[in-house]
Amino acid sequence: MYIDGKVWIGNNDQGERISIIPKMVNRHGLVAGATGTGKTVTLKVMAETFSDMGIPVFMADVKGDIAGMMNPGTDSEDMQKRIGKFNLTDAGFAYKGYPVTLWDIYGVKGIQLRTTISEMGPMLLARILDLNDLQSDILTVIFKIADDRKWFLIDTKDLKSVLNYVSDHRGLFEGEYGKMSPASISTIVRAVVALEAGGDVFFGEPALRISDWLTLGDGGKGIINILDSESLINNGKMYSAFLLWMLSELFETLPEVGDLPKPKMVFFFDEAHLLFNGAPKQLLDKIEQVVKLIRSKGVGVYFCTQNPKDIPDGVLAQLGNKVQHGLHAYTPSNQKAVKAAAMSFRANPAFDTEETLTSLGTGKAVVSFLGEDGIPGMAQKVSVLPPQCSMGSIGDGQREQ
C-alpha cells in the first residue's frame, strides 16, 4: 500500500511498518524464495502499490495468475484475519482491481506483441537461435552489413534473404568485413528456418512502441502491463531474450532524468534464472551494464527467482532493495546458498538471519530496503501485506474483453 508517502510492504514483529522510500524504488531489487513461500503475492502487493503511485508496471505472467490483478480481492475469513492483524481498515485498505493491459507474443491471450529482427539485434537473436561463438560473430557481421546499407530487417524472411545474398556474393564483402564460411552461414539459415516453425510470430510490424507503456489509467493509476508467458516460458532462451530486448528498448528510448522523486516505470523479471543460464560473458556484461545505468532513465528493475545465487554477483550488487522469502537447506549446496543469502543482509542483533531464512512461513520474509542516505537498512523479519486485488486468474471471456 502507498501510505505516508512510502511503499508499505509489511510489518515487522514489533508491528512497525516496513517500507521502501519512493525515490529509492529505481535502485532496483530482488524478490527471492523457494516455491510456495509467497513470492507471487509479494510481487502483486508491490505492483499494485506502484500503480497507486501512478507508476506503470511491466510483469511476466508465468503461471497465469497475475492477470487476476484486474479483479478485486475476495472477502475471505483468512483475508479478514490478515486485515485485522495489519489494521488495514484504518489505513484505507479496500478490495479493488487494477488497470491492466494484457500482452502475448503469440496474440492468443493478449494483444499481439511484436518487434523486428533489426530491433532485436544480433546478440539476443544469436541466443534465441542457439548459435556458437563463431556463428554469433558472423551474425553480428551480417547485421553490420545490413546497417551499413540501410537494409531494415523486419522478419525472418528478410534475415534469410540477407544471409543467402551475402553467402552468394561473399567476394563483395570479405575484403571489408572478413571471411565468412558458407557452411557457417548455412547453419545460421537452418537455425532461422527452425525458428520459423511457430517461433517467429513475434517478428514483424507493427513493432511495440515502448512509449505505449508509460501511460496512466483512470484516476492516475499506473497501467500494469502483463505479458502472458505460460507458453513462452517453455522456451527459456526466447523468454529471456524477449524480456531483455524490452529492457534494452527502455534503456535506449528513454531520456536521462537523474534521480526522480519516483520512477517512471518498474519492470519485474520473473524466473530470472532463465536470463542468466548459459548466457555468454558478452551478454552478461551487457545485462550488468543496462541494470547499472537504466536507473538514470527512471526505471526500476526487480528480479524474481528462487535463490539469490541465480543472479550473477555483478548484477546482484546493483539490487538495493531485497525481499527474501524462505529457503530450503536440505543439501550441502542448499545450506551454502542460505548462508550466502544471509550474509548479503546487514545483521540484526534481534535474530539470526541464516536460521530465520530456513524457518520462514508462507507470507513471511526477511527484507532490507535502502534508506534516505542510500545505505541498506538492517535486516527486518516481516509479514507481507495481503494484496487488494484477486489472488486468482481470469476466465477466457474476461480476457477477451
Coordinates of C-alpha atoms in Angstrom, one line a residue:
M1 CA 0.0 0.0 0.0
Y2 CA 1.0 3.6 -0.6
I3 CA 0.7 5.3 2.7
D4 CA 2.5 8.2 4.4
G5 CA 4.4 8.8 1.1
K6 CA 6.1 5.4 1.2
V7 CA 5.7 1.9 -0.3
W8 CA 4.4 -0.2 2.6
I9 CA 5.4 -3.8 2.2
G10 CA 4.7 -5.4 5.5
N11 CA 5.1 -5.2 9.3
N12 CA 8.0 -6.5 11.5
D13 CA 7.4 -8.5 14.7
Q14 CA 7.0 -5.3 16.7
G15 CA 4.2 -4.2 14.4
E16 CA 6.2 -1.4 12.8
R17 CA 5.5 -0.6 9.1
I18 CA 8.5 -1.6 6.8
S19 CA 8.5 0.5 3.7
I20 CA 10.5 1.5 0.6
I21 CA 11.2 5.1 0.0
P22 CA 9.7 6.1 -3.4
K23 CA 12.9 7.8 -4.7
M24 CA 14.8 4.6 -3.9
V25 CA 12.5 2.3 -5.9
N26 CA 14.6 2.7 -9.0
R27 CA 17.7 1.4 -7.2
H28 CA 16.3 -2.0 -8.3
G29 CA 15.5 -5.0 -6.1
L30 CA 15.3 -8.8 -5.6
V31 CA 12.4 -10.9 -4.6
A32 CA 13.6 -14.5 -3.9
G33 CA 12.4 -17.6 -2.1
A34 CA 11.6 -21.3 -2.6
T35 CA 8.4 -22.4 -4.3
G36 CA 5.3 -21.7 -2.3
T37 CA 6.8 -19.2 0.1
G38 CA 4.8 -16.2 -1.2
K39 CA 6.9 -14.5 -4.0
T40 CA 3.9 -14.0 -6.3
V41 CA 1.8 -12.3 -3.6
T42 CA 4.8 -10.0 -2.8
L43 CA 5.0 -9.1 -6.5
K44 CA 1.3 -8.3 -6.6
V45 CA 1.5 -6.2 -3.4
M46 CA 4.4 -4.2 -4.9
A47 CA 2.9 -3.8 -8.3
E48 CA -0.5 -2.6 -7.1
T49 CA 1.3 -0.1 -4.8
F50 CA 3.4 1.2 -7.7
S51 CA 0.2 1.5 -9.7
D52 CA -1.5 3.5 -6.9
M53 CA 1.5 5.8 -7.0
G54 CA 1.0 6.5 -10.8
I55 CA 3.9 4.3 -11.8
P56 CA 3.4 2.0 -14.9
V57 CA 4.5 -1.6 -14.3
F58 CA 5.6 -4.5 -16.5
M59 CA 5.2 -8.1 -15.3
A60 CA 5.5 -11.5 -16.9
D61 CA 2.7 -13.9 -16.0
V62 CA 4.4 -17.2 -15.9
K63 CA 1.7 -19.2 -14.0
G64 CA -1.4 -17.5 -15.3
D65 CA -2.5 -15.9 -12.1
I66 CA -1.1 -12.4 -12.4
A67 CA -3.8 -11.4 -14.8
G68 CA -6.3 -11.6 -11.9
M69 CA -5.0 -8.2 -10.7
M70 CA -7.8 -6.6 -12.8
N71 CA -10.3 -8.1 -10.3
P72 CA -10.8 -7.0 -6.7
G73 CA -9.8 -9.5 -4.0
T74 CA -12.2 -11.7 -2.1
D75 CA -13.5 -11.0 1.4
S76 CA -12.5 -14.4 2.8
E77 CA -12.2 -15.3 6.5
D78 CA -8.4 -15.7 6.1
M79 CA -8.1 -12.3 4.5
Q80 CA -10.2 -10.7 7.2
K81 CA -7.7 -12.1 9.8
R82 CA -4.8 -10.6 7.9
I83 CA -6.6 -7.3 7.6
G84 CA -7.1 -7.2 11.3
K85 CA -3.5 -8.1 12.0
F86 CA -2.3 -5.1 10.0
N87 CA -5.0 -2.7 11.0
L88 CA -5.6 -2.2 7.3
T89 CA -9.1 -0.8 7.7
D90 CA -7.6 2.2 9.4
A91 CA -5.1 2.5 6.6
G92 CA -7.8 2.8 4.0
F93 CA -7.5 -0.8 2.7
A94 CA -10.2 -1.7 0.2
Y95 CA -10.5 -4.7 -2.2
K96 CA -10.1 -3.4 -5.7
G97 CA -8.9 -4.3 -9.2
Y98 CA -6.2 -2.5 -11.1
P99 CA -5.9 -1.2 -14.7
V100 CA -4.3 -4.0 -16.7
T101 CA -3.2 -4.4 -20.3
L102 CA -2.7 -8.0 -21.4
W103 CA 0.1 -8.8 -24.0
D104 CA 1.0 -12.1 -25.7
I105 CA 3.7 -12.5 -28.3
Y106 CA 1.5 -15.3 -29.9
G107 CA -1.5 -13.0 -29.9
V108 CA -3.7 -15.6 -28.2
K109 CA -4.1 -14.4 -24.6
G110 CA -3.4 -10.7 -25.1
I111 CA -2.6 -8.0 -27.6
Q112 CA 0.0 -9.2 -30.2
L113 CA 3.4 -8.0 -29.1
R114 CA 6.0 -7.8 -31.9
T115 CA 9.4 -6.5 -32.7
T116 CA 11.6 -6.5 -35.8
I117 CA 14.7 -8.5 -36.5
S118 CA 16.8 -5.3 -36.7
E119 CA 15.4 -4.0 -33.3
M120 CA 16.1 -7.4 -31.6
G121 CA 19.8 -7.2 -32.6
P122 CA 22.4 -9.9 -33.2
M123 CA 23.3 -10.6 -29.6
L124 CA 19.9 -11.6 -28.4
L125 CA 18.9 -13.2 -31.7
A126 CA 22.0 -15.4 -31.5
R127 CA 20.8 -16.6 -28.1
I128 CA 17.4 -17.4 -29.4
L129 CA 18.9 -19.3 -32.4
D130 CA 21.4 -21.1 -30.0
L131 CA 24.4 -20.2 -32.1
N132 CA 28.0 -20.9 -31.1
D133 CA 30.6 -18.1 -30.8
L134 CA 31.8 -18.2 -34.4
Q135 CA 28.2 -18.2 -35.8
S136 CA 27.3 -15.4 -33.4
D137 CA 30.2 -13.3 -34.7
I138 CA 29.1 -14.0 -38.3
L139 CA 25.5 -12.9 -37.5
T140 CA 26.9 -9.7 -36.0
V141 CA 28.8 -9.1 -39.3
I142 CA 25.5 -9.7 -41.2
F143 CA 23.7 -7.1 -39.1
K144 CA 26.6 -4.7 -39.7
I145 CA 26.4 -5.2 -43.5
A146 CA 22.6 -4.6 -43.3
D147 CA 23.1 -1.5 -41.2
D148 CA 25.8 0.0 -43.5
R149 CA 23.4 -0.4 -46.5
K150 CA 20.4 0.7 -44.5
W151 CA 18.6 -2.6 -45.0
F152 CA 16.0 -2.8 -42.3
L153 CA 15.2 -6.4 -41.4
I154 CA 11.6 -6.8 -40.4
D155 CA 11.1 -10.6 -40.2
T156 CA 12.8 -13.9 -40.6
K157 CA 12.3 -13.8 -44.4
D158 CA 14.3 -10.6 -44.6
L159 CA 17.1 -12.2 -42.5
K160 CA 17.3 -15.3 -44.7
S161 CA 17.4 -13.1 -47.8
V162 CA 20.4 -11.2 -46.5
L163 CA 22.2 -14.3 -45.3
N164 CA 21.7 -16.0 -48.7
Y165 CA 22.7 -12.8 -50.6
V166 CA 25.9 -12.5 -48.6
S167 CA 26.7 -16.2 -49.0
D168 CA 26.2 -16.0 -52.8
H169 CA 28.3 -12.7 -53.1
R170 CA 31.0 -13.3 -50.5
G171 CA 33.6 -11.8 -52.7
L172 CA 31.9 -8.4 -52.5
F173 CA 32.1 -8.3 -48.7
E174 CA 35.1 -10.3 -47.5
G175 CA 37.6 -7.5 -48.2
E176 CA 35.7 -5.2 -45.9
Y177 CA 34.2 -7.5 -43.3
G178 CA 36.4 -10.6 -43.3
K179 CA 35.9 -14.1 -44.5
M180 CA 32.6 -15.8 -43.8
S181 CA 32.3 -19.6 -44.2
P182 CA 29.4 -20.7 -46.4
A183 CA 29.0 -23.6 -44.0
S184 CA 28.5 -21.3 -41.0
I185 CA 26.1 -19.1 -42.9
S186 CA 24.1 -22.2 -43.9
T187 CA 24.0 -23.3 -40.3
I188 CA 22.5 -19.9 -39.3
V189 CA 19.9 -20.2 -42.1
R190 CA 18.9 -23.6 -40.8
A191 CA 18.5 -22.2 -37.3
V192 CA 16.3 -19.4 -38.7
V193 CA 14.2 -22.0 -40.6
A194 CA 13.8 -24.0 -37.4
L195 CA 12.7 -20.8 -35.5
E196 CA 10.0 -20.3 -38.2
A197 CA 8.3 -23.4 -37.0
G198 CA 6.0 -21.4 -34.7
G199 CA 8.6 -19.3 -33.1
D200 CA 8.8 -16.4 -35.5
V201 CA 5.4 -14.9 -34.9
F202 CA 6.7 -12.0 -32.8
F203 CA 9.0 -10.8 -35.6
G204 CA 7.1 -8.3 -37.8
E205 CA 5.2 -5.0 -37.8
P206 CA 3.8 -3.1 -36.2
A207 CA 6.5 -3.2 -33.6
L208 CA 5.8 -2.4 -30.0
R209 CA 6.3 1.3 -29.0
I210 CA 7.8 1.4 -25.5
S211 CA 6.1 4.8 -25.0
D212 CA 2.8 3.0 -25.0
W213 CA 3.7 1.6 -21.6
L214 CA 4.3 4.9 -20.0
T215 CA 0.6 5.7 -19.7
L216 CA -1.8 6.1 -16.8
G217 CA -5.3 4.7 -16.3
D218 CA -8.4 6.1 -14.6
G219 CA -7.6 8.1 -11.5
G220 CA -4.0 8.5 -12.5
K221 CA -3.1 4.9 -11.7
G222 CA -0.2 3.3 -13.5
I223 CA -1.1 0.7 -16.1
I224 CA 0.0 -2.8 -15.2
N225 CA 1.3 -4.4 -18.4
I226 CA 1.2 -8.2 -18.2
L227 CA 2.9 -10.5 -20.7
D228 CA 1.3 -13.9 -20.8
S229 CA 4.2 -16.3 -20.5
E230 CA 2.7 -19.7 -19.8
S231 CA 3.6 -20.9 -23.3
L232 CA 6.7 -18.6 -23.8
I233 CA 8.3 -19.9 -20.6
N234 CA 8.7 -23.4 -22.2
N235 CA 11.5 -21.8 -24.4
G236 CA 13.7 -20.3 -21.7
K237 CA 16.1 -18.6 -24.2
M238 CA 13.3 -17.0 -26.1
Y239 CA 11.6 -15.8 -22.9
S240 CA 14.8 -14.3 -21.5
A241 CA 15.8 -12.7 -24.9
F242 CA 12.4 -11.1 -25.4
L243 CA 12.3 -9.6 -21.9
L244 CA 15.9 -8.4 -22.3
W245 CA 15.0 -6.8 -25.6
M246 CA 12.2 -4.9 -23.8
L247 CA 14.6 -3.8 -21.1
S248 CA 17.1 -2.7 -23.6
E249 CA 14.5 -0.7 -25.5
L250 CA 13.5 1.1 -22.4
F251 CA 17.2 2.0 -21.8
E252 CA 17.8 3.2 -25.4
T253 CA 14.5 5.0 -25.8
L254 CA 14.0 6.9 -22.5
P255 CA 16.0 10.2 -21.9
E256 CA 18.3 10.7 -18.9
V257 CA 16.4 12.1 -16.0
G258 CA 18.7 11.5 -13.0
D259 CA 17.2 10.9 -9.6
L260 CA 13.4 11.4 -9.6
P261 CA 11.0 11.5 -6.6
K262 CA 9.6 8.2 -8.0
P263 CA 10.5 6.1 -11.1
K264 CA 8.8 6.4 -14.5
M265 CA 8.3 2.7 -14.7
V266 CA 9.0 -0.6 -12.8
F267 CA 10.0 -3.7 -14.6
F268 CA 9.6 -7.1 -12.9
F269 CA 11.6 -10.0 -14.3
D270 CA 10.1 -13.3 -13.1
E271 CA 12.0 -16.6 -13.4
A272 CA 15.2 -14.5 -13.5
H273 CA 17.5 -17.6 -13.6
L274 CA 16.4 -18.2 -17.2
L275 CA 18.0 -14.8 -18.1
F276 CA 21.5 -15.9 -17.0
N277 CA 21.6 -19.7 -17.6
G278 CA 24.2 -20.4 -20.2
A279 CA 24.4 -16.8 -21.2
P280 CA 27.8 -15.9 -22.8
K281 CA 30.1 -13.4 -21.0
Q282 CA 29.4 -10.7 -23.6
L283 CA 25.6 -10.9 -22.8
L284 CA 26.2 -11.0 -19.1
D285 CA 28.3 -7.8 -19.3
K286 CA 25.5 -6.2 -21.4
I287 CA 22.9 -7.1 -18.8
E288 CA 25.0 -5.7 -15.9
Q289 CA 25.6 -2.5 -17.9
V290 CA 21.9 -2.0 -18.6
V291 CA 20.9 -2.7 -15.0
K292 CA 23.6 -0.3 -13.7
L293 CA 22.7 2.6 -16.0
I294 CA 18.9 2.3 -16.5
R295 CA 18.1 3.8 -13.1
S296 CA 19.2 7.1 -14.5
K297 CA 16.4 6.7 -17.1
G298 CA 13.9 6.5 -14.2
V299 CA 13.3 2.7 -14.5
G300 CA 13.4 0.3 -11.5
V301 CA 14.2 -3.4 -12.3
Y302 CA 13.1 -6.2 -9.8
F303 CA 14.4 -9.7 -10.3
C304 CA 12.3 -12.6 -9.0
T305 CA 13.9 -16.0 -8.6
Q306 CA 14.0 -19.0 -6.2
N307 CA 17.5 -18.3 -5.0
P308 CA 19.8 -15.3 -5.0
K309 CA 22.6 -17.5 -6.3
D310 CA 20.8 -17.5 -9.6
I311 CA 21.8 -13.9 -10.1
P312 CA 25.5 -13.1 -11.0
D313 CA 27.4 -11.1 -8.4
G314 CA 27.8 -8.1 -10.7
V315 CA 24.0 -7.7 -11.1
L316 CA 23.2 -8.7 -7.5
A317 CA 25.4 -5.8 -6.3
Q318 CA 23.0 -3.4 -8.1
L319 CA 19.9 -4.6 -6.3
G320 CA 19.5 -2.4 -3.3
N321 CA 16.0 -3.5 -2.1
K322 CA 15.7 -7.1 -1.1
V323 CA 12.7 -9.3 -0.1
Q324 CA 13.9 -12.8 0.8
H325 CA 11.3 -15.4 1.4
G326 CA 12.1 -18.8 2.9
L327 CA 14.8 -21.0 1.6
H328 CA 15.4 -24.8 1.9
A329 CA 18.5 -26.2 3.4
Y330 CA 18.2 -29.9 2.6
T331 CA 21.6 -30.4 1.0
P332 CA 25.1 -29.0 1.5
S333 CA 24.6 -26.9 -1.6
N334 CA 21.3 -25.5 -0.2
Q335 CA 23.0 -24.8 3.1
K336 CA 25.8 -22.9 1.3
A337 CA 23.2 -20.8 -0.6
V338 CA 21.3 -20.0 2.6
K339 CA 24.5 -18.8 4.2
A340 CA 25.4 -16.6 1.3
A341 CA 21.9 -15.1 1.2
A342 CA 22.0 -14.4 4.9
M343 CA 25.4 -12.7 4.6
S344 CA 24.0 -10.3 2.0
F345 CA 21.9 -8.6 4.7
R346 CA 23.1 -6.2 7.4
A347 CA 22.9 -8.3 10.6
N348 CA 20.1 -7.6 13.0
P349 CA 21.0 -8.5 16.7
A350 CA 17.4 -9.4 17.3
F351 CA 17.6 -12.6 15.3
D352 CA 19.9 -14.9 13.4
T353 CA 19.3 -14.2 9.7
E354 CA 20.6 -17.6 8.5
E355 CA 18.4 -19.6 10.8
T356 CA 15.4 -17.4 10.2
L357 CA 15.6 -17.9 6.4
T358 CA 15.1 -21.6 6.8
S359 CA 12.1 -21.3 9.1
L360 CA 10.0 -18.6 7.5
G361 CA 6.4 -19.5 6.9
T362 CA 4.4 -18.6 3.8
G363 CA 3.9 -14.8 3.5
K364 CA 6.9 -14.1 5.8
A365 CA 10.2 -12.6 4.6
V366 CA 13.5 -11.1 5.6
V367 CA 13.8 -7.6 4.0
S368 CA 16.2 -4.8 3.6
F369 CA 15.5 -1.5 1.9
L370 CA 17.6 1.5 1.1
G371 CA 17.4 4.4 3.4
E372 CA 17.3 8.2 2.5
D373 CA 21.1 8.1 2.5
G374 CA 21.3 5.2 0.1
I375 CA 22.6 2.8 2.7
P376 CA 20.9 -0.6 3.0
G377 CA 18.8 -0.9 6.1
M378 CA 19.2 -3.6 8.8
A379 CA 17.5 -6.9 8.1
Q380 CA 13.9 -7.0 9.2
K381 CA 11.7 -10.0 9.6
V382 CA 8.3 -9.1 8.2
S383 CA 4.8 -10.4 7.4
V384 CA 4.0 -9.2 3.9
L385 CA 0.7 -7.4 3.4
P386 CA -2.2 -9.1 1.6
P387 CA -3.0 -7.9 -1.9
Q388 CA -6.0 -5.8 -2.6
C389 CA -6.5 -7.5 -6.0
S390 CA -7.7 -11.0 -6.7
M391 CA -5.3 -13.9 -6.0
G392 CA -6.6 -16.0 -8.9
S393 CA -6.6 -15.9 -12.6
I394 CA -9.3 -14.8 -15.1
G395 CA -11.6 -16.7 -17.5
D396 CA -11.3 -16.6 -21.3
G397 CA -14.3 -14.3 -21.6
Q398 CA -12.9 -11.7 -19.3
R399 CA -9.6 -12.0 -21.0
E400 CA -11.2 -11.3 -24.4
Q401 CA -12.9 -8.2 -23.0

